[in-house]
XYZ file of C-alpha atoms in Angstrom:
676
model
C -68.144 45.666 17.948
C -67.030 42.194 18.875
C -70.500 40.714 19.466
C -73.534 40.856 17.169
C -77.115 40.794 18.215
C -79.666 38.499 16.556
C -82.858 40.236 15.442
C -86.028 39.183 17.164
C -88.932 40.082 14.939
C -92.407 40.460 16.329
C -91.305 40.861 19.949
C -94.229 42.070 22.057
C -93.945 45.432 23.748
C -93.730 45.370 27.561
C -96.739 46.313 29.604
C -97.440 50.004 29.859
C -96.549 51.796 33.074
C -98.255 54.563 35.067
C -97.670 58.116 34.034
C -94.761 60.052 35.570
C -93.586 63.613 34.995
C -90.880 64.281 32.423
C -87.301 63.479 33.372
C -84.850 66.375 33.289
C -82.106 64.411 31.471
C -83.061 62.477 28.341
C -86.712 62.310 29.364
C -88.497 59.002 28.787
C -91.501 58.878 26.460
C -94.751 58.624 28.381
C -97.477 56.983 26.333
C -101.130 56.535 27.401
C -102.079 53.622 29.578
C -102.827 50.688 27.253
C -103.158 46.999 28.033
C -100.301 44.847 26.795
C -100.708 43.990 23.105
C -103.637 46.424 22.580
C -103.813 48.242 19.251
C -105.539 51.480 18.340
C -107.495 50.984 15.130
C -108.713 54.540 14.798
C -108.335 55.895 11.284
C -106.151 58.802 10.263
C -103.108 57.803 12.277
C -99.790 58.644 10.701
C -96.193 57.600 11.363
C -93.750 60.467 11.829
C -90.490 60.276 9.883
C -88.321 60.278 13.016
C -86.767 57.108 14.471
C -88.060 55.403 17.561
C -85.251 56.737 19.758
C -84.692 60.213 18.371
C -84.325 63.249 20.605
C -87.368 65.409 21.446
C -88.370 68.000 18.881
C -86.595 71.326 19.144
C -89.910 73.091 18.446
C -91.387 71.873 21.735
C -88.643 72.135 24.391
C -89.130 70.504 27.744
C -88.755 73.155 30.460
C -88.217 70.448 33.092
C -84.961 69.205 31.513
C -81.918 71.024 32.968
C -79.542 68.605 31.220
C -80.199 67.181 27.706
C -79.573 63.631 26.654
C -75.931 62.805 25.836
C -74.802 63.966 22.413
C -74.897 61.211 19.873
C -76.545 58.653 22.189
C -80.003 57.585 20.943
C -82.340 58.392 23.773
C -85.810 57.034 24.312
C -88.515 59.359 22.940
C -89.592 62.207 25.107
C -92.956 63.878 25.584
C -92.408 66.069 22.504
C -92.393 63.023 20.200
C -95.180 62.155 17.690
C -97.882 64.772 17.357
C -101.281 64.384 18.975
C -100.120 61.505 21.200
C -99.530 59.016 18.366
C -97.606 55.764 18.656
C -94.293 55.841 16.800
C -94.653 52.331 15.348
C -98.302 52.502 14.245
C -99.078 56.204 14.164
C -102.196 55.495 16.226
C -103.240 57.620 19.200
C -101.758 56.672 22.590
C -103.996 56.460 25.620
C -103.094 58.940 28.338
C -100.736 57.705 31.113
C -98.782 55.153 29.058
C -95.335 54.184 30.385
C -91.866 54.595 28.812
C -91.088 52.823 25.580
C -88.012 50.577 25.867
C -85.497 49.681 23.199
C -87.267 46.823 21.391
C -85.126 46.259 18.348
C -81.586 44.962 18.048
C -80.869 47.881 15.721
C -81.697 50.250 18.580
C -79.150 48.522 20.788
C -76.523 48.597 18.080
C -77.027 52.314 17.546
C -76.913 52.946 21.264
C -73.717 50.924 21.771
C -72.055 52.665 18.842
C -72.922 56.139 20.115
C -72.063 55.276 23.722
C -68.644 53.816 22.868
C -67.843 56.863 20.753
C -68.648 59.079 23.695
C -66.492 56.979 26.025
C -63.619 56.977 23.530
C -63.594 60.785 23.430
C -62.172 60.915 26.946
C -58.415 61.242 27.336
C -58.064 61.083 31.105
C -59.617 58.888 33.768
C -62.353 61.273 34.890
C -63.473 62.008 31.331
C -63.819 58.310 30.502
C -65.762 57.476 33.663
C -68.005 60.485 33.160
C -68.517 59.491 29.529
C -69.697 56.058 30.654
C -72.139 57.600 33.131
C -73.515 60.197 30.743
C -73.917 57.674 27.934
C -75.873 55.149 29.996
C -78.080 57.343 32.200
C -80.968 57.547 31.407
C -80.916 55.839 27.997
C -79.797 52.433 29.245
C -80.241 52.653 33.011
C -81.626 55.026 35.601
C -78.541 54.947 37.815
C -74.967 53.671 37.650
C -72.203 52.947 40.143
C -68.600 52.783 38.904
C -65.965 51.088 41.087
C -62.233 51.122 40.261
C -59.214 49.511 41.854
C -57.404 51.583 44.430
C -54.705 52.143 43.373
C -55.109 51.464 39.679
C -52.313 49.283 38.245
C -50.173 50.897 35.551
C -49.148 48.899 32.496
C -47.600 45.536 33.298
C -46.918 46.166 36.969
C -48.321 43.588 39.360
C -50.448 45.128 42.106
C -49.268 44.446 45.646
C -51.617 43.878 48.544
C -55.327 43.002 48.575
C -57.753 43.961 45.831
C -59.607 47.098 46.969
C -62.376 48.738 44.941
C -63.219 52.414 45.459
C -66.494 54.012 44.368
C -65.205 56.382 41.699
C -68.457 57.947 40.535
C -72.229 57.649 40.726
C -74.844 59.088 38.413
C -78.634 59.096 38.526
C -81.750 60.945 37.406
C -83.130 64.005 39.164
C -85.785 63.463 41.788
C -89.177 63.193 40.142
C -91.050 64.760 43.025
C -88.625 66.913 44.953
C -85.954 67.811 42.384
C -83.294 67.727 45.129
C -79.601 67.104 44.554
C -77.041 65.161 46.537
C -73.225 65.382 46.505
C -71.406 62.809 44.394
C -68.030 61.200 44.964
C -66.257 63.862 42.879
C -67.233 66.743 45.147
C -70.029 68.020 42.867
C -73.754 67.353 43.048
C -75.713 64.505 41.553
C -79.510 64.321 41.366
C -81.109 61.986 43.869
C -83.943 59.613 43.027
C -87.391 60.097 44.426
C -87.967 58.798 47.923
C -90.611 56.319 46.784
C -87.884 54.185 45.146
C -86.022 52.807 48.204
C -84.458 49.959 46.229
C -82.323 52.335 44.142
C -81.983 55.166 46.651
C -80.510 52.794 49.219
C -77.972 51.484 46.752
C -76.801 54.978 45.777
C -75.737 55.629 49.369
C -73.298 52.727 49.356
C -69.876 52.750 51.003
C -66.927 54.073 49.010
C -64.430 51.282 49.731
C -64.766 47.534 49.298
C -62.007 44.987 49.888
C -62.568 41.945 47.682
C -62.146 38.758 49.689
C -60.008 36.106 48.048
C -62.255 33.261 46.965
C -65.421 35.203 47.796
C -68.507 35.613 45.655
C -67.456 39.033 44.350
C -64.034 37.718 43.381
C -65.662 34.900 41.424
C -67.919 37.299 39.499
C -64.987 39.587 38.703
C -62.909 36.631 37.586
C -65.700 35.507 35.271
C -65.616 38.935 33.509
C -69.123 38.519 31.992
C -71.965 40.760 33.285
C -74.645 39.075 35.382
C -78.172 39.968 36.450
C -78.818 40.865 40.071
C -81.202 37.904 40.451
C -78.513 35.349 39.541
C -77.033 33.251 42.335
C -73.540 34.715 41.890
C -74.771 38.327 41.921
C -77.027 37.824 44.940
C -73.924 36.999 46.998
C -71.541 39.404 45.270
C -73.579 42.623 45.333
C -73.907 42.854 49.143
C -70.141 42.393 49.377
C -69.598 45.198 46.867
C -72.224 47.631 48.130
C -71.888 46.914 51.826
C -74.035 45.130 54.329
C -77.576 46.382 54.705
C -77.782 47.787 51.179
C -80.765 46.535 49.240
C -80.571 45.669 45.556
C -83.498 46.002 43.118
C -85.286 42.716 42.737
C -85.540 40.793 39.490
C -83.631 41.832 36.440
C -83.388 45.487 37.328
C -79.655 45.522 38.088
C -76.617 44.322 36.140
C -73.177 43.769 37.667
C -70.519 44.167 34.968
C -66.803 43.614 35.713
C -64.399 46.093 34.092
C -61.445 44.224 32.653
C -58.479 46.040 31.153
C -55.771 44.563 28.983
C -54.385 42.235 31.645
C -56.579 42.245 34.743
C -59.891 43.304 36.243
C -59.689 46.972 37.200
C -63.165 47.534 38.596
C -66.898 46.971 38.249
C -70.008 48.843 37.120
C -73.554 48.397 38.424
C -76.454 49.425 36.163
C -79.850 49.996 37.850
C -83.411 50.508 36.623
C -86.460 51.715 38.537
C -89.572 49.567 38.965
C -91.604 51.860 36.663
C -89.317 51.029 33.755
C -89.042 47.742 31.799
C -86.567 45.296 33.312
C -83.291 44.403 31.594
C -83.451 41.703 28.949
C -80.936 39.034 28.020
C -79.604 41.123 25.127
C -78.892 43.946 27.562
C -76.106 41.821 29.033
C -74.321 42.112 25.689
C -74.804 45.880 25.787
C -73.385 46.031 29.330
C -70.441 43.866 28.249
C -69.627 46.228 25.385
C -69.848 49.289 27.628
C -67.679 47.651 30.285
C -65.052 46.499 27.779
C -64.684 49.868 26.083
C -64.629 51.705 29.405
C -62.010 49.385 30.920
C -59.704 49.634 27.902
C -60.100 53.409 27.911
C -59.276 53.568 31.621
C -56.202 51.408 31.034
C -54.988 53.790 28.349
C -55.789 56.829 30.475
C -53.696 55.461 33.341
C -50.798 54.812 30.965
C -51.171 58.310 29.532
C -51.217 59.786 33.024
C -47.989 58.005 33.890
C -46.333 59.203 30.680
C -47.464 62.758 31.397
C -46.098 62.502 34.949
C -42.743 61.230 33.681
C -42.620 64.032 31.123
C -43.425 66.658 33.748
C -40.810 65.308 36.157
C -38.201 65.088 33.397
C -38.823 68.656 32.286
C -38.858 69.922 35.861
C -35.526 68.325 36.705
C -33.940 69.487 33.443
C -34.742 73.155 34.111
C -33.575 75.141 37.165
C -36.070 75.070 40.009
C -35.029 78.531 41.181
C -32.785 81.195 39.741
C -29.739 82.400 41.693
C -29.487 85.918 43.114
C -26.095 87.133 41.943
C -24.749 90.510 42.911
C -25.712 93.382 40.626
C -28.342 91.591 38.497
C -31.955 90.496 38.909
C -33.372 87.557 36.991
C -36.770 86.258 35.854
C -37.691 83.348 33.576
C -40.571 81.602 31.857
C -40.986 78.238 30.153
C -43.967 77.142 28.028
C -44.197 73.711 26.350
C -45.367 73.454 22.771
C -48.686 71.895 23.867
C -50.295 70.071 26.769
C -49.802 66.785 24.926
C -46.093 67.506 24.372
C -44.915 68.761 27.740
C -41.221 68.142 27.216
C -38.895 69.754 24.753
C -35.351 70.800 24.024
C -35.511 74.444 25.163
C -33.589 75.422 28.263
C -32.248 78.430 30.133
C -29.789 78.832 32.973
C -28.068 81.432 35.146
C -24.711 80.383 36.604
C -22.804 82.502 39.182
C -19.150 82.996 38.257
C -16.120 84.253 40.197
C -15.781 87.985 40.645
C -19.546 88.508 41.131
C -20.128 87.768 37.434
C -22.979 85.649 36.126
C -23.328 83.497 32.999
C -26.688 83.713 31.175
C -27.493 80.757 28.915
C -30.416 79.910 26.659
C -30.520 77.022 24.193
C -32.816 75.020 21.955
C -32.395 71.379 20.908
C -34.291 70.412 17.784
C -37.654 68.775 18.477
C -39.855 68.582 21.576
C -39.745 64.955 22.633
C -38.268 62.898 25.444
C -35.092 62.466 23.382
C -34.773 66.213 22.900
C -35.236 66.781 26.620
C -32.561 64.185 27.441
C -30.064 65.792 25.036
C -30.940 69.201 26.455
C -30.150 67.938 29.954
C -26.747 66.679 28.836
C -25.874 69.940 27.121
C -27.064 71.987 30.084
C -24.927 69.926 32.462
C -21.936 70.355 30.141
C -22.497 74.114 30.032
C -22.587 74.288 33.832
C -19.342 72.342 34.061
C -17.622 74.562 31.490
C -18.903 77.684 33.237
C -17.340 76.440 36.464
C -13.975 76.446 34.688
C -14.514 80.147 33.885
C -13.881 79.646 30.181
C -14.618 82.462 27.714
C -18.060 82.261 26.050
C -16.659 81.230 22.654
C -14.705 78.386 24.285
C -17.827 77.200 26.075
C -19.698 76.982 22.762
C -16.750 75.174 21.164
C -16.799 72.471 23.842
C -20.592 72.197 23.637
C -20.219 71.621 19.902
C -17.781 68.779 20.550
C -20.090 67.269 23.149
C -23.057 67.368 20.723
C -21.007 65.530 18.109
C -20.150 62.848 20.636
C -23.869 62.398 21.391
C -24.672 61.675 17.726
C -24.368 63.020 14.230
C -27.923 64.383 14.195
C -27.789 66.148 17.585
C -28.283 69.775 16.600
C -28.943 72.691 18.923
C -28.677 76.447 19.076
C -27.266 78.274 22.081
C -26.468 81.772 23.274
C -23.952 82.200 26.098
C -23.392 85.575 27.791
C -21.250 86.659 30.770
C -22.199 89.813 32.680
C -19.697 91.676 34.878
C -21.470 94.064 37.278
C -18.237 95.822 38.203
C -17.220 96.822 34.666
C -20.836 97.046 33.424
C -19.911 94.969 30.397
C -21.363 91.819 28.867
C -19.597 89.311 26.623
C -21.809 87.295 24.251
C -21.165 84.343 21.921
C -23.839 82.880 19.675
C -24.328 79.464 18.040
C -27.144 79.892 15.513
C -29.560 81.362 18.073
C -31.894 84.385 17.678
C -30.123 87.565 18.869
C -30.954 89.011 22.300
C -32.858 92.257 22.779
C -31.594 94.974 25.134
C -34.177 97.319 26.665
C -32.549 100.561 27.853
C -33.705 102.587 30.814
C -35.190 105.336 28.642
C -37.470 102.887 26.821
C -35.374 102.270 23.718
C -35.200 98.607 22.692
C -32.483 97.357 20.351
C -31.618 94.008 18.839
C -27.960 93.376 19.669
C -25.647 92.748 16.754
C -24.083 89.428 17.649
C -22.347 87.167 15.092
C -24.887 84.383 14.453
C -22.437 81.473 14.264
C -23.315 77.917 13.326
C -25.574 75.648 15.410
C -24.020 73.314 17.946
C -23.350 69.899 16.463
C -22.203 71.078 13.022
C -18.521 70.716 13.943
C -15.418 72.406 12.618
C -16.801 75.932 13.152
C -15.205 78.754 15.118
C -17.347 80.875 17.396
C -16.841 84.585 17.921
C -17.579 86.618 21.040
C -18.374 90.324 21.258
C -18.164 92.616 24.299
C -20.869 95.231 24.721
C -21.923 97.845 27.243
C -24.507 96.791 29.837
C -25.652 100.065 31.459
C -27.341 100.058 34.841
C -31.126 99.816 34.593
C -31.058 98.045 31.210
C -32.788 94.689 30.689
C -31.423 91.888 28.528
C -33.940 89.438 27.099
C -32.780 85.982 25.976
C -35.357 83.714 24.331
C -35.818 80.726 22.020
C -37.253 80.864 18.516
C -40.667 79.596 19.666
C -41.348 83.131 20.933
C -40.729 84.897 17.613
C -41.295 82.278 14.905
C -44.445 80.404 13.884
C -46.458 79.348 10.861
C -47.907 82.857 10.705
C -44.652 84.858 10.748
C -40.954 84.466 10.059
C -38.308 84.872 12.729
C -37.228 88.432 11.855
C -40.807 89.670 11.793
C -41.279 88.149 15.224
C -38.074 89.747 16.546
C -39.232 93.170 15.352
C -42.631 92.636 17.025
C -40.836 91.650 20.228
C -38.689 94.786 20.106
C -41.755 96.979 19.599
C -43.614 95.236 22.430
C -40.716 95.827 24.836
C -40.475 99.491 23.870
C -44.228 99.988 24.292
C -44.175 98.333 27.715
C -41.256 100.499 28.863
C -43.131 103.658 27.856
C -45.851 102.846 30.380
C -43.466 103.102 33.347
C -41.742 106.302 32.244
C -38.166 107.097 31.224
C -36.703 106.902 34.742
C -38.182 103.613 35.915
C -37.738 100.244 34.172
C -40.818 98.003 34.025
C -41.079 95.306 36.721
C -39.214 92.221 35.581
C -41.933 89.634 36.209
C -44.607 91.792 34.607
C -42.324 92.359 31.621
C -42.042 88.601 31.053
C -45.826 88.267 31.153
C -46.223 91.100 28.661
C -43.785 89.427 26.306
C -45.713 86.158 26.409
C -48.983 88.010 25.820
C -47.790 88.928 22.337
C -48.357 85.313 21.279
C -51.508 84.833 19.227
C -53.754 81.728 19.045
C -51.698 80.199 16.228
C -48.246 81.127 17.546
C -47.613 78.110 19.774
C -45.731 75.864 17.352
C -42.674 75.279 19.533
C -41.441 75.381 23.109
C -40.631 78.781 24.578
C -37.816 79.525 27.031
C -37.408 83.089 28.241
C -34.703 84.571 30.501
C -34.725 88.251 31.481
C -31.812 89.942 33.295
C -32.062 93.423 34.841
C -28.588 94.982 35.144
C -28.169 96.908 38.386
C -24.383 96.742 38.411
C -22.021 97.797 41.175
C -20.993 101.442 41.403
C -17.223 102.171 41.280
C -17.484 103.823 44.687
C -18.565 100.469 46.128
C -15.480 98.606 44.869
C -12.008 98.473 46.441
C -9.287 96.592 44.543
C -5.589 95.949 45.249
C -2.642 93.932 43.946
C -0.415 92.508 46.690
C 2.955 90.834 46.431
C 3.232 87.364 48.027
C 5.439 88.515 50.960
C 5.373 87.878 54.683
C 4.216 91.442 55.350
C 1.290 91.180 52.947
C -1.319 89.944 55.509
C -0.772 92.950 57.745
C -0.974 95.305 54.769
C -4.212 93.613 53.663
C -5.686 94.230 57.120
C -4.809 97.936 56.957
C -6.320 98.313 53.466
C -9.520 96.567 54.497
C -9.796 98.735 57.626
C -9.469 101.949 55.635
C -12.072 100.834 53.071
C -14.563 99.968 55.797
C -14.024 103.348 57.449
C -14.682 105.091 54.123
C -17.926 103.135 53.704
C -19.080 103.640 57.279
C -18.872 99.933 58.153
C -16.545 100.179 61.165
C -18.635 97.627 63.097
C -17.364 94.945 60.695
C -13.703 95.859 61.084
C -12.710 93.141 63.553
C -14.411 90.320 61.669
C -13.142 91.449 58.261
C -9.546 91.916 59.477
C -9.498 88.416 60.976
C -10.944 86.664 57.929
C -8.904 88.670 55.398
C -5.756 87.850 57.309
C -6.491 84.118 57.260
C -7.359 83.952 53.540
C -4.467 86.204 52.428
C -1.987 84.259 54.571
C -3.005 81.026 52.872
C -2.605 82.660 49.432
C 0.819 84.123 50.262
C 2.048 80.730 51.431
C 1.575 79.069 48.019
C 1.351 81.855 45.401
C 4.268 82.741 43.108
C 2.693 85.834 41.507
C 0.925 88.873 42.910
C -2.366 88.145 44.608
C -5.539 90.244 44.336
C -7.763 91.570 47.102
C -11.176 93.031 46.270
C -13.950 94.298 48.532
C -17.483 94.842 47.191
C -20.175 96.780 49.051
C -23.684 95.791 47.965
C -26.495 94.481 50.162
C -23.704 92.429 51.776
C -19.949 92.927 52.130
C -18.047 90.577 49.836
C -14.325 89.907 49.980
C -12.430 88.100 47.171
C -8.808 86.928 47.268
C -7.257 85.559 44.065
C -3.964 83.768 43.429
C -2.280 81.682 40.737
C -2.580 78.307 42.513
C -5.314 76.106 40.958
C -5.711 73.788 43.964
C -8.866 74.642 45.920
C -8.701 74.854 49.726
C -10.499 72.149 51.656
C -12.218 72.580 54.982
C -10.936 70.123 57.574
C -10.969 69.680 61.305
C -7.526 70.508 62.719
C -6.141 68.361 65.486
C -5.080 69.836 68.813
C -1.396 69.372 67.965
C -1.619 71.009 64.488
C -0.071 74.461 64.062
C -2.342 75.413 61.119
C -5.484 74.326 59.334
C -7.874 76.542 61.304
C -8.188 79.458 58.904
C -11.040 78.067 56.803
C -12.693 76.782 59.952
C -12.911 80.383 61.204
C -14.165 81.572 57.808
C -16.853 78.880 57.809
C -18.010 79.853 61.312
C -18.017 83.633 60.980
C -18.937 84.292 57.343
C -22.471 84.405 55.979
C -21.321 82.416 52.946
C -17.978 81.435 51.502
C -16.587 79.462 48.596
C -13.698 78.859 46.221
C -13.749 78.819 42.411
C -11.069 77.580 40.064
C -10.034 79.950 37.250
C -7.960 79.431 34.134
C -5.235 81.468 35.863
C -5.638 80.073 39.379
C -8.472 80.414 41.880
C -10.554 82.867 43.896
C -11.549 82.378 47.544
C -14.403 84.582 48.674
C -16.633 85.172 51.694
C -19.592 87.409 52.524
C -20.658 89.175 55.722
C -23.978 90.796 56.555
C -23.771 94.571 56.754
C -25.977 94.784 59.840
């Protein structure tokens, strides 16, 4: 605490109040009606060992209390206090109908402030902190509270633009004494309303949600002064109607406190504490209590806003670093999952990617940068971008890892990562894999057998001076390849090889449920894999990429080598026509002949070696023409006097999709047509 209260010994107790039924939340102690200063001198009175503001006895629960007093906040004694109606201070019997006992000692206030600030400090986001303030103060310190915050709340050192606008963030109050009704609060839930016989508080609780603070007005002056003020002060009498709205009545006397909420650099809101007429009014020392509550709440809100911004930045960074959607390459289906290490560490160095390659192939990548921080995520983004660029050059997997290793060394000497890079060819039903210190992939066959692929482990990326080795393996149709990061199989409770064996067994067990002829659904398989994680298995980020190999049947592929001669375009048209007739796609003959002729003519014009023509029949008809010229064609608008330059224009107009990819041996120009 930054302010200390001075003890006031021998302070007289406030006058007793009429009896009222027990409050449902932190019920107030009702003592018998006794004139102010009266003492009971009857013999045999005893003082119970409990403190003046302890919670009601567990042996005598109050059935009218649906919500207990806040944990750790010293509440005023309830009806289950001293036995036989005794006074806590003297142990003497209390007359029936006595009013609530207020906090009379400075020690009571100190204990209350300590417990209340601890409750407020437990909150990590804005709503938790505001709710902590409300739950800590109602009913122990006040009977109702209004919390206003700036709209929008400033973040860090930024200077708010525009006028100062306060929005009613939350209200809290006691349940109705007579009716027990509930009213909706500003958060969409329900808050107990006060009994109708208390119009001074009930009217305030129905205040407007927005308030624009006038420059130089009374409310602006109170907020600028920072210190809490009583409602009967001159400044508050002018400021409260501006805050609550015209026509709203404020409790008379010292039954309301207006406390500005000041963060690290500026006022971010205000809180209004209210007490009913049947309860003792606020005292001068209560202003210090309100100041402490307001200070701790405002600093907590400031930190919560900063934390929210950091979490937003982390989420956006992670979202942009990972692919928003996976491609749909020919002959393979894909599914993915990503889980951060924890909610408080939402970014990390794990990534996955699927990159379409020429010839209907696809590159499957999964990697893991050490750590799960903003720095790790930034390095991951650089390596992922480098991998995409290298994949576009159609380099072999081992060459891709070699260049990634060089890039990691350029980023820094301590930039270490693991990576697995695989290229799947649906035509040959083969997959080529290179590994850089990453856990090996698992292949789930159609019959339900799961095997861990034997891939040379290699050294992590960033070590330098290490050669990487690639292996080529069969990828049968219906099989599923699972690529993952070590967070899935390694934790404090198990080593990596134990986790890999558990993963293999889980995949095999899941495949048995769907039978030997049907592979498990890809999305459901990913969920099953993640379900193997126990409560203590989330030590690291998890990236998961699953690929179901459908492949392309040999009967759906037509492939030719053509010499770069003047007669080649006409021969290409004849070959395409015969393939379409064999596949029963005669309705596409005219379009395919025209587009094949244009693309092959352009290749013959510049090529010096034989060109390739390949037709693929899948859900679409795909045509690929390859040559040894690395320059990519460029779509342009031909002038009326030009003799050429219209071939790609026709392809762009008639084809469903088209593109050109540079290879190490030249390039491939391709286009697709719908089959219907």
